[in-house]
């Protein structure tokens, strides 16, 4: 079982990231995935987040308390949620947008300039999909095929190609060992 | 209440509408036995909900002609009246203004006349009421009603004509009927029928009068007549137009020809 | 009867519980929803509003919850299946009219995505504190059916079940979900239409002049006709006879009042065995049984698993339908087990019925939770451990606080001298 938190600011597709990974895991990879998100004032402020639990078995407790994986795309969200990350957790972050503060020893760091890559591909709105490609390669929680299907399934047909390109850009970045 | 039912029966006959197509939801003060003989479906709902209930009936089956008889509708059901008008929900409202909530013995109704002194039978406001009443016709018009009229219960023919006309009209129509409550004025301590006569004699017919000028005051004659008769797309017509526009072939208009 | 394919969006989705319920309503044949937006139930209404027009169903945003529920009962009288969608404050506003619907015996469904209360409470957080309100909320005697789903898939499945029960027993059926389940996104499988069983309305088809709107069938439920079918219906919220007429003479009024309300109660009570759905596990040799419903039962499973790993004989009784309450089942279990553990996201509601039915034969332990979150599995485990060790019979309900509550209110509130 893996607990994951996605966080960033509103408009970055943070909630959608949770949905896409959940979809990839539960529909295309036949695992169990439960996504919940913050609603209300906490969803409207600067930091926006979604929580996802992925498991081989039925998920009983739906909330994330100590995430194994923290995917973050803004400084504010980093500062707000970083303390809850497990001591040996994985931290995936947009290296242009998040400046790391005190580093915890056992945490594994995975930087990627996702937003910059997205801009290079023509639209910064797909930064989250670049991040998802990177996430897929780093965590191996969901298969590449499953994630590609989930991405394709979650965007309007005319943006499918661009999104898959973004996904693969992120995926490749991890393969390149950066 | 019976003069209104008589006028309603006449109106139905005159309109040519099959009584079985008519559903009458009412709120509390109206539960006459005679309605059983009209051939309509009758639903005695709860205080103030006749219009909301009627909205459901109409949307559940657009073939129905829904005629809410209301009494409490200006207070506990005020919001439904206002929004029914705004949507132009296809309902014919018979608003029975008895100047008091008759059945429960003299609570002040917000469409009653307030200036004149009252008797002590007004138990809910034993020291007389001082609140300004509604001009229900003006309110209906402001909310978007397409048809408004007011008659006393003794204007049986005029009332029947209005009912017949409104039964064949689409949209939010309001007919206010003045029906006396018991011993409302200290000056008139007689029976209902005398009071009814008092209203009748003190009324003047002014068809087409602007609704804002038809407030009932004790000093002037009560203005009755048909005030507004205009066209505006009903809720279902607007609903069908909007959804056809956005959904195209995927949408089948609600209610077919009666939409 | 099978579902109409036009209403069933067959497929595999990754959607939240609210949306699943909107899909379930349509699949069940719902033709009309009158609603007023309120967090955290809004997504269900939004989902229905989006899919309904394509299947010929109508969604209308009414002016308030009073109007929503009244329109739903009106539309049901016009012959269609109906539902409204709400949460705490809106649910409170609907209460008077729910009693009216129960009195008229119109079938309708209410989806209540419970949130933290009272009052505005915690709109975006979870709670299970409307359970007694669903049972007793309107004045007078009547019975309703309440179902508590624990996942988005169940919100789809049990919304259909709710419609079926409403039609079968002609009473209000409440889907008592909560924010956690409503806002949780999971895989939901919408099957093919021919795999979905639908209960049709109990329409009358005998001779027209013989129709009596409130004459019960063998199962105590009367048959219905539609407004506009020429039956000259006379339907009233007053106490009425089989014709539907209010009874005005004093003597018959007493008699009719008794027979009307007695049947409203008995048609559910006497059919309870057919209505009640329970999920029972490992109760055969259990010392302790966890009685739970909705999201609490889902969370409890983890606590139960941990307890079993420690060798404690613990079973589970999940109330899929909470009302009518499974009196017989609890009484039967009480004779065999040492204790019941009842986790609820409130300060004690359904636990009262567990205590009532256990007749002092088993300890009853409540794990209260103030809402805005769910129990931690460890809270369930710790209550089970306590329950299995306690050999004394203790009168009344024993409170077993959650770890969080102990942390916040170490001593609890006490009155000062």
mmCIF file of C-alpha atoms in Angstrom, chain C residues 88-334:
data_model
loop_
_atom_site.group_PDB
_atom_site.id
_atom_site.type_symbol
_atom_site.label_atom_id
_atom_site.label_comp_id
_atom_site.label_asym_id
_atom_site.label_seq_id
_atom_site.Cartn_x
_atom_site.Cartn_y
_atom_site.Cartn_z
ATOM 1 C CA UNK C 88 -27.606 18.764 7.166
ATOM 2 C CA UNK C 89 -29.234 22.227 7.111
ATOM 3 C CA UNK C 90 -31.279 21.437 4.011
ATOM 4 C CA UNK C 91 -32.317 18.114 5.498
ATOM 5 C CA UNK C 92 -33.613 19.888 8.591
ATOM 6 C CA UNK C 93 -35.681 22.216 6.419
ATOM 7 C CA UNK C 94 -37.290 19.248 4.692
ATOM 8 C CA UNK C 95 -38.579 17.552 7.805
ATOM 9 C CA UNK C 96 -42.189 18.800 7.846
ATOM 10 C CA UNK C 97 -42.673 17.811 4.248
ATOM 11 C CA UNK C 98 -41.067 14.389 4.710
ATOM 12 C CA UNK C 99 -43.872 13.611 7.169
ATOM 13 C CA UNK C 100 -46.363 14.831 4.573
ATOM 14 C CA UNK C 101 -44.841 12.442 2.035
ATOM 15 C CA UNK C 102 -44.987 9.594 4.544
ATOM 16 C CA UNK C 103 -48.659 10.376 5.211
ATOM 17 C CA UNK C 104 -49.456 10.475 1.482
ATOM 18 C CA UNK C 105 -47.406 7.312 0.983
ATOM 19 C CA UNK C 106 -45.696 8.791 -2.054
ATOM 20 C CA UNK C 107 -42.510 6.961 -2.989
ATOM 21 C CA UNK C 108 -39.440 9.215 -3.045
ATOM 22 C CA UNK C 109 -35.757 9.063 -2.182
ATOM 23 C CA UNK C 110 -33.638 11.535 -0.253
ATOM 24 C CA UNK C 111 -29.891 11.494 -0.585
ATOM 25 C CA UNK C 112 -28.366 13.011 2.529
ATOM 26 C CA UNK C 113 -24.621 13.438 2.318
ATOM 27 C CA UNK C 114 -24.137 13.992 6.024
ATOM 28 C CA UNK C 115 -21.734 16.668 7.178
ATOM 29 C CA UNK C 116 -20.524 17.845 10.551
ATOM 30 C CA UNK C 117 -23.220 19.616 12.566
ATOM 31 C CA UNK C 118 -25.143 21.059 14.288
ATOM 32 C CA UNK C 119 -26.143 24.170 12.339
ATOM 33 C CA UNK C 120 -23.691 25.111 9.596
ATOM 34 C CA UNK C 121 -21.188 22.875 11.368
ATOM 35 C CA UNK C 122 -18.419 21.570 9.162
ATOM 36 C CA UNK C 123 -19.817 21.667 5.604
ATOM 37 C CA UNK C 124 -16.795 20.063 3.968
ATOM 38 C CA UNK C 125 -16.213 17.439 6.643
ATOM 39 C CA UNK C 126 -17.900 14.221 7.468
ATOM 40 C CA UNK C 127 -20.438 13.226 10.116
ATOM 41 C CA UNK C 128 -23.084 10.597 10.929
ATOM 42 C CA UNK C 129 -25.127 12.680 13.318
ATOM 43 C CA UNK C 130 -28.376 12.834 11.286
ATOM 44 C CA UNK C 131 -29.227 9.180 11.854
ATOM 45 C CA UNK C 132 -31.880 9.750 14.495
ATOM 46 C CA UNK C 133 -33.189 12.735 12.568
ATOM 47 C CA UNK C 134 -33.764 10.509 9.579
ATOM 48 C CA UNK C 135 -35.782 8.193 11.785
ATOM 49 C CA UNK C 136 -37.767 10.670 13.880
ATOM 50 C CA UNK C 137 -37.318 14.044 12.173
ATOM 51 C CA UNK C 138 -40.885 14.853 11.202
ATOM 52 C CA UNK C 139 -43.648 15.043 13.775
ATOM 53 C CA UNK C 140 -46.050 12.196 14.392
ATOM 54 C CA UNK C 141 -45.777 8.443 13.917
ATOM 55 C CA UNK C 142 -44.423 7.051 10.674
ATOM 56 C CA UNK C 143 -41.636 4.772 9.527
ATOM 57 C CA UNK C 144 -38.973 5.273 6.907
ATOM 58 C CA UNK C 145 -36.172 3.197 5.440
ATOM 59 C CA UNK C 146 -32.567 4.355 5.704
ATOM 60 C CA UNK C 147 -29.530 2.922 3.921
ATOM 61 C CA UNK C 148 -25.901 3.706 4.756
ATOM 62 C CA UNK C 149 -23.410 3.139 1.892
ATOM 63 C CA UNK C 150 -19.654 2.967 2.464
ATOM 64 C CA UNK C 151 -18.138 3.501 -0.985
ATOM 65 C CA UNK C 152 -18.852 5.203 -4.325
ATOM 66 C CA UNK C 153 -19.764 1.827 -5.846
ATOM 67 C CA UNK C 154 -22.288 1.311 -3.076
ATOM 68 C CA UNK C 155 -23.643 4.808 -3.586
ATOM 69 C CA UNK C 156 -24.461 3.726 -7.118
ATOM 70 C CA UNK C 157 -25.845 0.309 -6.152
ATOM 71 C CA UNK C 158 -27.779 1.411 -3.091
ATOM 72 C CA UNK C 159 -29.288 4.440 -4.768
ATOM 73 C CA UNK C 160 -30.993 1.959 -7.073
ATOM 74 C CA UNK C 161 -31.981 -0.156 -4.088
ATOM 75 C CA UNK C 162 -33.391 2.958 -2.382
ATOM 76 C CA UNK C 163 -35.641 3.653 -5.366
ATOM 77 C CA UNK C 164 -36.767 0.050 -5.428
ATOM 78 C CA UNK C 165 -37.643 0.068 -1.740
ATOM 79 C CA UNK C 166 -39.444 3.417 -2.040
ATOM 80 C CA UNK C 167 -41.639 2.036 -4.807
ATOM 81 C CA UNK C 168 -42.237 -1.274 -3.096
ATOM 82 C CA UNK C 169 -43.206 0.109 0.300
ATOM 83 C CA UNK C 170 -44.398 3.570 -0.734
ATOM 84 C CA UNK C 171 -42.450 5.417 1.889
ATOM 85 C CA UNK C 172 -39.587 7.904 2.064
ATOM 86 C CA UNK C 173 -36.236 6.165 1.670
ATOM 87 C CA UNK C 174 -33.152 7.962 2.948
ATOM 88 C CA UNK C 175 -29.681 7.294 1.623
ATOM 89 C CA UNK C 176 -27.664 8.290 4.670
ATOM 90 C CA UNK C 177 -24.212 8.629 3.165
ATOM 91 C CA UNK C 178 -21.635 11.056 4.460
ATOM 92 C CA UNK C 179 -19.103 13.552 3.193
ATOM 93 C CA UNK C 180 -16.252 11.068 3.297
ATOM 94 C CA UNK C 181 -18.024 8.595 1.015
ATOM 95 C CA UNK C 182 -19.628 11.341 -1.079
ATOM 96 C CA UNK C 183 -16.328 13.025 -1.823
ATOM 97 C CA UNK C 184 -14.249 9.879 -2.132
ATOM 98 C CA UNK C 185 -13.194 8.959 -5.668
ATOM 99 C CA UNK C 186 -12.936 5.288 -6.556
ATOM 100 C CA UNK C 187 -13.598 2.872 -9.353
ATOM 101 C CA UNK C 188 -17.308 2.486 -10.024
ATOM 102 C CA UNK C 189 -18.675 -0.154 -12.360
ATOM 103 C CA UNK C 190 -21.995 0.698 -13.958
ATOM 104 C CA UNK C 191 -23.349 -2.596 -15.297
ATOM 105 C CA UNK C 192 -25.469 -3.154 -18.367
ATOM 106 C CA UNK C 193 -29.128 -2.210 -18.117
ATOM 107 C CA UNK C 194 -30.257 -5.838 -18.236
ATOM 108 C CA UNK C 195 -28.206 -6.551 -15.130
ATOM 109 C CA UNK C 196 -30.045 -3.915 -13.095
ATOM 110 C CA UNK C 197 -33.274 -4.931 -11.408
ATOM 111 C CA UNK C 198 -35.891 -2.183 -11.130
ATOM 112 C CA UNK C 199 -39.030 -2.127 -9.033
ATOM 113 C CA UNK C 200 -41.898 -0.622 -11.028
ATOM 114 C CA UNK C 201 -44.494 1.602 -9.409
ATOM 115 C CA UNK C 202 -47.451 -0.249 -7.901
ATOM 116 C CA UNK C 203 -50.029 1.091 -10.290
ATOM 117 C CA UNK C 204 -53.646 0.181 -9.842
ATOM 118 C CA UNK C 205 -55.248 -1.503 -12.836
ATOM 119 C CA UNK C 206 -58.615 -2.673 -11.541
ATOM 120 C CA UNK C 207 -61.986 -1.168 -12.380
ATOM 121 C CA UNK C 208 -61.963 2.612 -12.187
ATOM 122 C CA UNK C 209 -64.954 3.043 -9.895
ATOM 123 C CA UNK C 210 -63.594 0.536 -7.392
ATOM 124 C CA UNK C 211 -60.333 2.369 -6.773
ATOM 125 C CA UNK C 212 -59.542 3.343 -3.199
ATOM 126 C CA UNK C 213 -56.252 5.220 -2.933
ATOM 127 C CA UNK C 214 -55.426 4.008 0.568
ATOM 128 C CA UNK C 215 -56.803 0.497 0.531
ATOM 129 C CA UNK C 216 -53.839 -1.714 1.419
ATOM 130 C CA UNK C 217 -52.752 -4.823 -0.432
ATOM 131 C CA UNK C 218 -51.832 -7.977 1.459
ATOM 132 C CA UNK C 219 -48.454 -6.499 2.369
ATOM 133 C CA UNK C 220 -50.213 -3.398 3.801
ATOM 134 C CA UNK C 221 -49.092 -1.171 0.931
ATOM 135 C CA UNK C 222 -51.814 0.448 -1.199
ATOM 136 C CA UNK C 223 -51.747 0.829 -4.982
ATOM 137 C CA UNK C 224 -51.249 4.156 -6.725
ATOM 138 C CA UNK C 225 -52.642 5.988 -9.709
ATOM 139 C CA UNK C 226 -51.233 9.031 -11.498
ATOM 140 C CA UNK C 227 -52.658 12.518 -11.270
ATOM 141 C CA UNK C 228 -54.502 13.190 -14.510
ATOM 142 C CA UNK C 229 -55.717 9.619 -15.009
ATOM 143 C CA UNK C 230 -59.295 10.585 -14.251
ATOM 144 C CA UNK C 231 -59.639 9.012 -10.827
ATOM 145 C CA UNK C 232 -60.822 12.258 -9.182
ATOM 146 C CA UNK C 233 -58.195 11.851 -6.519
ATOM 147 C CA UNK C 234 -58.723 13.410 -3.149
ATOM 148 C CA UNK C 235 -55.393 13.238 -1.354
ATOM 149 C CA UNK C 236 -54.746 14.979 1.929
ATOM 150 C CA UNK C 237 -52.180 15.228 4.701
ATOM 151 C CA UNK C 238 -55.058 15.056 7.152
ATOM 152 C CA UNK C 239 -55.809 11.718 8.715
ATOM 153 C CA UNK C 240 -57.858 10.033 6.023
ATOM 154 C CA UNK C 241 -59.870 6.922 5.298
ATOM 155 C CA UNK C 242 -59.277 4.478 2.455
ATOM 156 C CA UNK C 243 -60.957 6.839 0.000
ATOM 157 C CA UNK C 244 -58.495 9.496 1.036
ATOM 158 C CA UNK C 245 -61.178 11.659 2.597
ATOM 159 C CA UNK C 246 -60.411 13.436 5.840
ATOM 160 C CA UNK C 247 -62.552 12.146 8.632
ATOM 161 C CA UNK C 248 -64.430 14.863 10.406
ATOM 162 C CA UNK C 249 -66.726 13.214 12.937
ATOM 163 C CA UNK C 250 -65.160 12.732 16.306
ATOM 164 C CA UNK C 251 -65.650 9.001 16.745
ATOM 165 C CA UNK C 252 -64.414 7.901 13.391
ATOM 166 C CA UNK C 253 -61.564 10.388 13.642
ATOM 167 C CA UNK C 254 -60.114 8.505 16.588
ATOM 168 C CA UNK C 255 -60.528 5.230 14.767
ATOM 169 C CA UNK C 256 -59.049 6.498 11.519
ATOM 170 C CA UNK C 257 -56.161 8.227 13.243
ATOM 171 C CA UNK C 258 -55.264 4.898 14.797
ATOM 172 C CA UNK C 259 -55.699 2.818 11.690
ATOM 173 C CA UNK C 260 -53.838 5.307 9.450
ATOM 174 C CA UNK C 261 -50.788 5.758 11.628
ATOM 175 C CA UNK C 262 -50.786 2.110 12.660
ATOM 176 C CA UNK C 263 -50.538 1.059 9.028
ATOM 177 C CA UNK C 264 -47.838 3.652 8.244
ATOM 178 C CA UNK C 265 -45.788 2.081 11.025
ATOM 179 C CA UNK C 266 -46.745 -1.550 10.451
ATOM 180 C CA UNK C 267 -46.178 -1.652 6.723
ATOM 181 C CA UNK C 268 -42.469 -1.179 7.485
ATOM 182 C CA UNK C 269 -42.279 -3.017 10.810
ATOM 183 C CA UNK C 270 -44.054 -6.148 9.643
ATOM 184 C CA UNK C 271 -42.082 -6.214 6.398
ATOM 185 C CA UNK C 272 -38.811 -5.477 8.202
ATOM 186 C CA UNK C 273 -37.319 -8.912 7.551
ATOM 187 C CA UNK C 274 -37.697 -8.371 3.825
ATOM 188 C CA UNK C 275 -36.300 -4.832 3.959
ATOM 189 C CA UNK C 276 -33.331 -5.274 6.277
ATOM 190 C CA UNK C 277 -29.944 -5.934 4.689
ATOM 191 C CA UNK C 278 -27.054 -6.869 6.941
ATOM 192 C CA UNK C 279 -23.490 -7.955 6.313
ATOM 193 C CA UNK C 280 -22.463 -10.357 9.007
ATOM 194 C CA UNK C 281 -18.982 -11.786 9.387
ATOM 195 C CA UNK C 282 -17.401 -14.129 11.916
ATOM 196 C CA UNK C 283 -20.183 -13.736 14.461
ATOM 197 C CA UNK C 284 -20.550 -17.477 15.050
ATOM 198 C CA UNK C 285 -17.836 -17.808 17.656
ATOM 199 C CA UNK C 286 -17.400 -14.127 18.443
ATOM 200 C CA UNK C 287 -16.880 -12.701 21.911
ATOM 201 C CA UNK C 288 -17.197 -9.187 20.590
ATOM 202 C CA UNK C 289 -19.252 -7.925 17.652
ATOM 203 C CA UNK C 290 -18.634 -4.565 16.048
ATOM 204 C CA UNK C 291 -21.963 -3.058 14.945
ATOM 205 C CA UNK C 292 -21.425 -0.299 12.435
ATOM 206 C CA UNK C 293 -22.761 1.424 9.323
ATOM 207 C CA UNK C 294 -21.582 3.670 6.498
ATOM 208 C CA UNK C 295 -17.993 4.854 6.427
ATOM 209 C CA UNK C 296 -17.496 3.738 10.044
ATOM 210 C CA UNK C 297 -17.966 0.103 9.110
ATOM 211 C CA UNK C 298 -15.370 0.390 6.385
ATOM 212 C CA UNK C 299 -12.830 1.874 8.750
ATOM 213 C CA UNK C 300 -13.775 -0.666 11.429
ATOM 214 C CA UNK C 301 -12.718 -3.602 9.251
ATOM 215 C CA UNK C 302 -9.062 -2.666 9.658
ATOM 216 C CA UNK C 303 -9.480 -2.497 13.442
ATOM 217 C CA UNK C 304 -11.235 -5.858 13.408
ATOM 218 C CA UNK C 305 -8.464 -7.432 11.335
ATOM 219 C CA UNK C 306 -5.849 -6.179 13.777
ATOM 220 C CA UNK C 307 -7.849 -7.558 16.704
ATOM 221 C CA UNK C 308 -8.159 -10.960 15.065
ATOM 222 C CA UNK C 309 -4.406 -10.981 14.460
ATOM 223 C CA UNK C 310 -4.084 -10.596 18.221
ATOM 224 C CA UNK C 311 -6.297 -13.621 18.716
ATOM 225 C CA UNK C 312 -9.448 -11.835 19.837
ATOM 226 C CA UNK C 313 -12.659 -13.481 18.644
ATOM 227 C CA UNK C 314 -14.345 -10.544 17.051
ATOM 228 C CA UNK C 315 -17.106 -10.498 14.487
ATOM 229 C CA UNK C 316 -18.752 -7.749 12.529
ATOM 230 C CA UNK C 317 -22.333 -6.776 11.854
ATOM 231 C CA UNK C 318 -22.699 -4.088 9.260
ATOM 232 C CA UNK C 319 -26.055 -2.365 9.019
ATOM 233 C CA UNK C 320 -26.528 -1.707 5.324
ATOM 234 C CA UNK C 321 -30.066 -0.656 6.170
ATOM 235 C CA UNK C 322 -30.021 1.175 9.483
ATOM 236 C CA UNK C 323 -33.793 1.759 9.655
ATOM 237 C CA UNK C 324 -35.824 -0.340 10.179
ATOM 238 C CA UNK C 325 -33.474 -1.475 12.918
ATOM 239 C CA UNK C 326 -32.578 -5.202 13.055
ATOM 240 C CA UNK C 327 -34.025 -5.752 16.544
ATOM 241 C CA UNK C 328 -34.160 -9.523 16.252
ATOM 242 C CA UNK C 329 -30.601 -9.926 15.029
ATOM 243 C CA UNK C 330 -29.133 -7.793 17.832
ATOM 244 C CA UNK C 331 -31.202 -9.594 20.491
ATOM 245 C CA UNK C 332 -30.107 -12.955 19.125
ATOM 246 C CA UNK C 333 -26.437 -11.942 19.102
ATOM 247 C CA UNK C 334 -26.656 -10.369 22.562
#
